[in-house]
Amino acid sequence: MVSSDSRSSLRMRWALAALLPLLLLLHGVEAMSLHGHVGSDYRIFYDSVRRLLADPATLYAPDARESLQGYLYPPPAALLFLPLLLGSVEQGFAIASVVIVGCGVLSCLMWLSLTREALGLRRDWLAALVIVALATSTGAMLAVRQGQVGTIILFLCVAAVWLDSRGWPKLAGALIAAGCWIKIYPVLMLFWLFCRPQWRPMLTGFVIAAVGIPLVALVKVPPALYLDYFQTQLPAMSGRAIVHIDNQSIAAIVARLDLPLEVYSLSYQTAPLPGWLRGGVVLAMLGAMAAIVLRVRRTGAPALTVAGWATAIACLVAPLGWGHTYVLLFPLFVQLCRVSLARIEAGEGWGEAIAIGLCYLALLPPGYHRLAIAEMLPGWAAQLFYARYAVAALVLLAISWRQLGREGKAARPA
């Protein structure tokens, strides 16, 4: 007689085998939709490095602080695109697209491997292919293919965890610092860093890279640009948010609660953020990270979970948490999917899998996608739809919290 666990595992594998070709078809449709297209975000980076080389003082546009448009990143990040100036915009974008997609896929595969090792799961290539296809077919990945650097930051964060697990703590810390000099988000990875036994060498690597990168960049980046960024650009950016629906951050969602639908679904205007909102977001961020650190230590769960939370929460707290920022949700999503599949093989966890599937559906349309029937819906329903990325992230965080065991060790299925 076939056990119920075996039947559950067989049904799961048939479902995975049926889902994979559909996901591959979806990837093909998405790739064709971007064929011959040069992303607007990529053009911003391309133009910024040209301005930096011509006259560093022109790196930040005069109106960037108010419009939150144009180049808004730390000065050294502009040098990331320096090799792409060797060809035309189109040639550079083709190369960048390969790097962007490659970083996303590789990050998912690495995190799957880390999850399997940390939780003692067996290797399953069918599950791995489906999970990677799920993650990289979301709207966040479609948007990032337009030339954003989100998957590069993702790769640096994931590679840091990977290198630490392979005995390279100093290099792991250096990669986190490198990510912070592209965008500030990876700074939350410091919570993970201090969960590791070898946190001291990791912190050493972080400090060396954090200081060394701007020193090396002085070849093309004058000190005045750093002062401009930290004294003017960064404070201005953190005090305002663009209300467009593609901005899926908590700050943007709150800012557009009192705005008419046509404003936040069409306009890229900025709104000042009140002090209580900025302070509340920071406190919530620090509280959530402190809570997950304590829970991981209490349950004996892998520190891997803290790193997954760090990248996921970055999506929510960034004032400019565009839809493409949610590629940073991949580690948490991938980990939850793999654990959920392991639980299904053991004859449980279908409810959890359905909840994760609904989150995937919420993340599938790009953040900028407008709902055709939005004007026919109650205001709260439209607001909920246009906050779907943030809602999905919160649900995934809640599932992750629930997955951690309560009896002194992590729940380790299969």
mmCIF file of C-alpha atoms in Angstrom, residues 27-237:
data_model
loop_
_atom_site.group_PDB
_atom_site.id
_atom_site.type_symbol
_atom_site.label_atom_id
_atom_site.label_comp_id
_atom_site.label_asym_id
_atom_site.label_seq_id
_atom_site.Cartn_x
_atom_site.Cartn_y
_atom_site.Cartn_z
ATOM 1 C CA HIS A 27 9.958 33.685 -19.557
ATOM 2 C CA GLY A 28 9.902 33.546 -23.338
ATOM 3 C CA VAL A 29 6.997 35.995 -23.530
ATOM 4 C CA GLU A 30 8.751 38.377 -21.133
ATOM 5 C CA ALA A 31 12.014 38.190 -23.096
ATOM 6 C CA MET A 32 10.194 38.958 -26.358
ATOM 7 C CA SER A 33 8.430 41.924 -24.756
ATOM 8 C CA LEU A 34 11.834 43.522 -24.071
ATOM 9 C CA HIS A 35 13.432 42.599 -27.408
ATOM 10 C CA GLY A 36 15.074 45.629 -29.027
ATOM 11 C CA HIS A 37 14.360 47.757 -25.959
ATOM 12 C CA VAL A 38 16.957 49.817 -24.109
ATOM 13 C CA GLY A 39 15.893 50.427 -20.529
ATOM 14 C CA SER A 40 15.435 53.979 -19.337
ATOM 15 C CA ASP A 41 17.209 53.179 -16.077
ATOM 16 C CA TYR A 42 20.174 51.866 -17.987
ATOM 17 C CA ARG A 43 20.382 55.123 -19.956
ATOM 18 C CA ILE A 44 20.539 57.025 -16.665
ATOM 19 C CA PHE A 45 23.550 54.994 -15.547
ATOM 20 C CA TYR A 46 25.178 55.197 -18.964
ATOM 21 C CA ASP A 47 24.799 58.976 -19.081
ATOM 22 C CA SER A 48 25.917 59.396 -15.476
ATOM 23 C CA VAL A 49 29.292 57.744 -16.009
ATOM 24 C CA ARG A 50 29.811 59.869 -19.123
ATOM 25 C CA ARG A 51 29.090 63.013 -17.081
ATOM 26 C CA LEU A 52 31.384 61.808 -14.318
ATOM 27 C CA LEU A 53 34.266 61.412 -16.750
ATOM 28 C CA ALA A 54 33.577 64.742 -18.450
ATOM 29 C CA ASP A 55 32.942 66.813 -15.300
ATOM 30 C CA PRO A 56 32.405 65.112 -11.908
ATOM 31 C CA ALA A 57 30.507 68.152 -10.605
ATOM 32 C CA THR A 58 27.652 67.373 -13.028
ATOM 33 C CA LEU A 59 27.029 63.833 -11.760
ATOM 34 C CA TYR A 60 23.948 64.884 -9.775
ATOM 35 C CA ALA A 61 21.408 66.936 -11.727
ATOM 36 C CA PRO A 62 20.386 70.198 -9.979
ATOM 37 C CA ASP A 63 16.735 69.134 -9.719
ATOM 38 C CA ALA A 64 17.421 65.512 -8.683
ATOM 39 C CA ARG A 65 16.728 66.248 -5.022
ATOM 40 C CA GLU A 66 13.214 67.499 -5.773
ATOM 41 C CA SER A 67 12.176 65.292 -8.682
ATOM 42 C CA LEU A 68 13.959 62.152 -7.417
ATOM 43 C CA GLN A 69 14.718 61.450 -11.074
ATOM 44 C CA GLY A 70 18.109 60.870 -12.648
ATOM 45 C CA TYR A 71 21.236 59.558 -10.966
ATOM 46 C CA LEU A 72 20.623 59.210 -7.198
ATOM 47 C CA TYR A 73 23.199 56.651 -6.044
ATOM 48 C CA PRO A 74 26.518 56.947 -4.173
ATOM 49 C CA PRO A 75 29.298 58.381 -6.368
ATOM 50 C CA PRO A 76 31.352 55.160 -6.773
ATOM 51 C CA ALA A 77 28.323 53.319 -8.214
ATOM 52 C CA ALA A 78 28.676 55.296 -11.445
ATOM 53 C CA LEU A 79 31.978 53.548 -12.089
ATOM 54 C CA LEU A 80 30.158 50.215 -12.194
ATOM 55 C CA PHE A 81 29.088 51.002 -15.738
ATOM 56 C CA LEU A 82 32.473 52.280 -16.892
ATOM 57 C CA PRO A 83 33.286 49.187 -19.051
ATOM 58 C CA LEU A 84 30.040 49.643 -20.980
ATOM 59 C CA LEU A 85 31.238 52.918 -22.506
ATOM 60 C CA LEU A 86 33.478 50.888 -24.787
ATOM 61 C CA GLY A 87 30.500 50.299 -27.094
ATOM 62 C CA SER A 88 27.241 51.959 -28.065
ATOM 63 C CA VAL A 89 24.260 52.284 -25.740
ATOM 64 C CA GLU A 90 22.620 49.301 -27.446
ATOM 65 C CA GLN A 91 25.736 47.131 -27.215
ATOM 66 C CA GLY A 92 26.272 48.062 -23.590
ATOM 67 C CA PHE A 93 22.672 47.310 -22.726
ATOM 68 C CA ALA A 94 22.905 43.858 -24.305
ATOM 69 C CA ILE A 95 25.920 43.074 -22.114
ATOM 70 C CA ALA A 96 24.257 44.557 -19.037
ATOM 71 C CA SER A 97 21.132 42.478 -19.639
ATOM 72 C CA VAL A 98 23.144 39.257 -19.627
ATOM 73 C CA VAL A 99 24.860 40.287 -16.379
ATOM 74 C CA ILE A 100 21.553 41.347 -14.779
ATOM 75 C CA VAL A 101 19.723 38.125 -15.628
ATOM 76 C CA GLY A 102 22.751 36.006 -14.792
ATOM 77 C CA CYS A 103 23.102 37.583 -11.348
ATOM 78 C CA GLY A 104 19.422 36.913 -10.629
ATOM 79 C CA VAL A 105 19.533 33.248 -11.667
ATOM 80 C CA LEU A 106 22.858 32.572 -9.982
ATOM 81 C CA SER A 107 21.671 34.206 -6.751
ATOM 82 C CA CYS A 108 18.613 31.935 -6.656
ATOM 83 C CA LEU A 109 20.684 28.807 -7.273
ATOM 84 C CA MET A 110 23.206 29.766 -4.608
ATOM 85 C CA TRP A 111 20.469 30.464 -2.068
ATOM 86 C CA LEU A 112 18.816 27.143 -2.825
ATOM 87 C CA SER A 113 22.111 25.416 -2.168
ATOM 88 C CA LEU A 114 22.590 27.346 1.085
ATOM 89 C CA THR A 115 19.049 26.463 2.194
ATOM 90 C CA ARG A 116 19.560 22.780 1.391
ATOM 91 C CA GLU A 117 22.831 22.660 3.316
ATOM 92 C CA ALA A 118 21.531 24.624 6.314
ATOM 93 C CA LEU A 119 18.359 22.542 6.718
ATOM 94 C CA GLY A 120 19.691 19.161 5.660
ATOM 95 C CA LEU A 121 17.416 18.832 2.627
ATOM 96 C CA ARG A 122 18.120 16.481 -0.241
ATOM 97 C CA ARG A 123 19.183 17.761 -3.658
ATOM 98 C CA ASP A 124 16.197 18.100 -6.021
ATOM 99 C CA TRP A 125 16.870 19.575 -9.457
ATOM 100 C CA LEU A 126 13.210 19.609 -10.532
ATOM 101 C CA ALA A 127 12.266 21.635 -7.464
ATOM 102 C CA ALA A 128 15.268 23.904 -8.005
ATOM 103 C CA LEU A 129 14.387 24.621 -11.635
ATOM 104 C CA VAL A 130 10.763 25.431 -10.785
ATOM 105 C CA ILE A 131 11.684 27.679 -7.847
ATOM 106 C CA VAL A 132 14.249 29.624 -9.880
ATOM 107 C CA ALA A 133 11.774 29.955 -12.756
ATOM 108 C CA LEU A 134 9.114 31.201 -10.332
ATOM 109 C CA ALA A 135 11.374 33.814 -8.754
ATOM 110 C CA THR A 136 12.852 35.135 -11.988
ATOM 111 C CA SER A 137 9.505 35.402 -13.787
ATOM 112 C CA THR A 138 8.098 37.975 -11.351
ATOM 113 C CA GLY A 139 7.375 41.529 -12.372
ATOM 114 C CA ALA A 140 10.307 42.725 -10.292
ATOM 115 C CA MET A 141 12.693 40.737 -12.477
ATOM 116 C CA LEU A 142 10.966 41.935 -15.655
ATOM 117 C CA ALA A 143 11.466 45.526 -14.533
ATOM 118 C CA VAL A 144 15.065 45.026 -13.473
ATOM 119 C CA ARG A 145 15.864 43.702 -16.937
ATOM 120 C CA GLN A 146 15.339 47.245 -18.134
ATOM 121 C CA GLY A 147 18.767 48.135 -16.812
ATOM 122 C CA GLN A 148 18.584 48.420 -13.035
ATOM 123 C CA VAL A 149 21.296 47.155 -10.701
ATOM 124 C CA GLY A 150 19.043 45.304 -8.255
ATOM 125 C CA THR A 151 20.256 41.806 -9.141
ATOM 126 C CA ILE A 152 23.886 42.929 -8.827
ATOM 127 C CA ILE A 153 23.208 44.061 -5.251
ATOM 128 C CA LEU A 154 21.290 40.836 -4.690
ATOM 129 C CA PHE A 155 24.248 38.812 -5.926
ATOM 130 C CA LEU A 156 26.669 40.655 -3.631
ATOM 131 C CA CYS A 157 24.460 39.920 -0.597
ATOM 132 C CA VAL A 158 23.958 36.256 -1.534
ATOM 133 C CA ALA A 159 27.624 35.790 -2.422
ATOM 134 C CA ALA A 160 28.575 37.174 1.002
ATOM 135 C CA VAL A 161 26.543 34.442 2.719
ATOM 136 C CA TRP A 162 27.935 31.850 0.312
ATOM 137 C CA LEU A 163 31.554 32.884 0.922
ATOM 138 C CA ASP A 164 31.054 32.880 4.677
ATOM 139 C CA SER A 165 29.753 29.304 4.488
ATOM 140 C CA ARG A 166 32.903 28.369 2.531
ATOM 141 C CA GLY A 167 35.311 29.915 5.037
ATOM 142 C CA TRP A 168 35.926 33.343 3.466
ATOM 143 C CA PRO A 169 34.540 35.734 6.114
ATOM 144 C CA LYS A 170 36.687 38.772 5.250
ATOM 145 C CA LEU A 171 35.709 38.624 1.587
ATOM 146 C CA ALA A 172 32.069 38.172 2.642
ATOM 147 C CA GLY A 173 32.219 41.391 4.662
ATOM 148 C CA ALA A 174 33.899 43.189 1.762
ATOM 149 C CA LEU A 175 31.064 42.243 -0.607
ATOM 150 C CA ILE A 176 28.466 43.686 1.775
ATOM 151 C CA ALA A 177 30.407 46.964 1.826
ATOM 152 C CA ALA A 178 30.620 46.934 -1.976
ATOM 153 C CA GLY A 179 26.841 46.572 -2.142
ATOM 154 C CA CYS A 180 26.396 49.531 0.211
ATOM 155 C CA TRP A 181 28.441 51.718 -2.137
ATOM 156 C CA ILE A 182 26.019 50.905 -4.966
ATOM 157 C CA LYS A 183 22.854 51.320 -2.892
ATOM 158 C CA ILE A 184 22.559 51.669 0.856
ATOM 159 C CA TYR A 185 20.172 48.692 1.272
ATOM 160 C CA PRO A 186 22.786 45.986 2.049
ATOM 161 C CA VAL A 187 23.626 47.778 5.303
ATOM 162 C CA LEU A 188 20.859 45.636 6.874
ATOM 163 C CA MET A 189 23.083 42.617 6.212
ATOM 164 C CA LEU A 190 25.117 43.764 9.218
ATOM 165 C CA PHE A 191 22.428 42.130 11.377
ATOM 166 C CA TRP A 192 23.286 38.820 9.708
ATOM 167 C CA LEU A 193 26.996 39.512 10.017
ATOM 168 C CA PHE A 194 26.765 39.806 13.811
ATOM 169 C CA CYS A 195 24.873 36.483 13.972
ATOM 170 C CA ARG A 196 27.901 34.628 12.666
ATOM 171 C CA PRO A 197 30.666 33.150 14.879
ATOM 172 C CA GLN A 198 33.299 34.713 12.616
ATOM 173 C CA TRP A 199 31.746 38.178 12.738
ATOM 174 C CA ARG A 200 35.027 39.860 13.655
ATOM 175 C CA PRO A 201 36.893 38.954 10.429
ATOM 176 C CA MET A 202 33.733 39.751 8.462
ATOM 177 C CA LEU A 203 33.544 43.171 10.108
ATOM 178 C CA THR A 204 37.219 43.671 9.302
ATOM 179 C CA GLY A 205 36.572 42.929 5.636
ATOM 180 C CA PHE A 206 33.545 45.226 5.674
ATOM 181 C CA VAL A 207 35.501 48.159 7.133
ATOM 182 C CA ILE A 208 38.468 47.692 4.792
ATOM 183 C CA ALA A 209 36.218 47.652 1.718
ATOM 184 C CA ALA A 210 33.984 50.468 3.016
ATOM 185 C CA VAL A 211 37.040 52.704 3.329
ATOM 186 C CA GLY A 212 39.059 51.294 0.438
ATOM 187 C CA ILE A 213 36.408 51.578 -2.294
ATOM 188 C CA PRO A 214 35.960 55.369 -2.048
ATOM 189 C CA LEU A 215 39.728 55.809 -1.726
ATOM 190 C CA VAL A 216 40.324 53.881 -4.950
ATOM 191 C CA ALA A 217 37.450 55.747 -6.611
ATOM 192 C CA LEU A 218 39.190 59.068 -5.852
ATOM 193 C CA VAL A 219 40.939 58.545 -9.183
ATOM 194 C CA LYS A 220 37.683 59.730 -10.815
ATOM 195 C CA VAL A 221 35.442 60.741 -7.899
ATOM 196 C CA PRO A 222 36.520 63.907 -6.033
ATOM 197 C CA PRO A 223 35.785 64.238 -2.281
ATOM 198 C CA ALA A 224 33.292 67.027 -2.988
ATOM 199 C CA LEU A 225 30.929 64.503 -4.575
ATOM 200 C CA TYR A 226 30.856 62.424 -1.395
ATOM 201 C CA LEU A 227 30.077 65.514 0.667
ATOM 202 C CA ASP A 228 27.314 66.436 -1.786
ATOM 203 C CA TYR A 229 25.807 62.982 -1.604
ATOM 204 C CA PHE A 230 25.799 62.599 2.184
ATOM 205 C CA GLN A 231 25.000 66.212 3.062
ATOM 206 C CA THR A 232 22.490 67.030 0.314
ATOM 207 C CA GLN A 233 21.353 64.192 -1.932
ATOM 208 C CA LEU A 234 20.770 61.403 0.617
ATOM 209 C CA PRO A 235 18.905 63.519 3.222
ATOM 210 C CA ALA A 236 16.694 64.973 0.493
ATOM 211 C CA MET A 237 15.890 61.531 -0.923
#
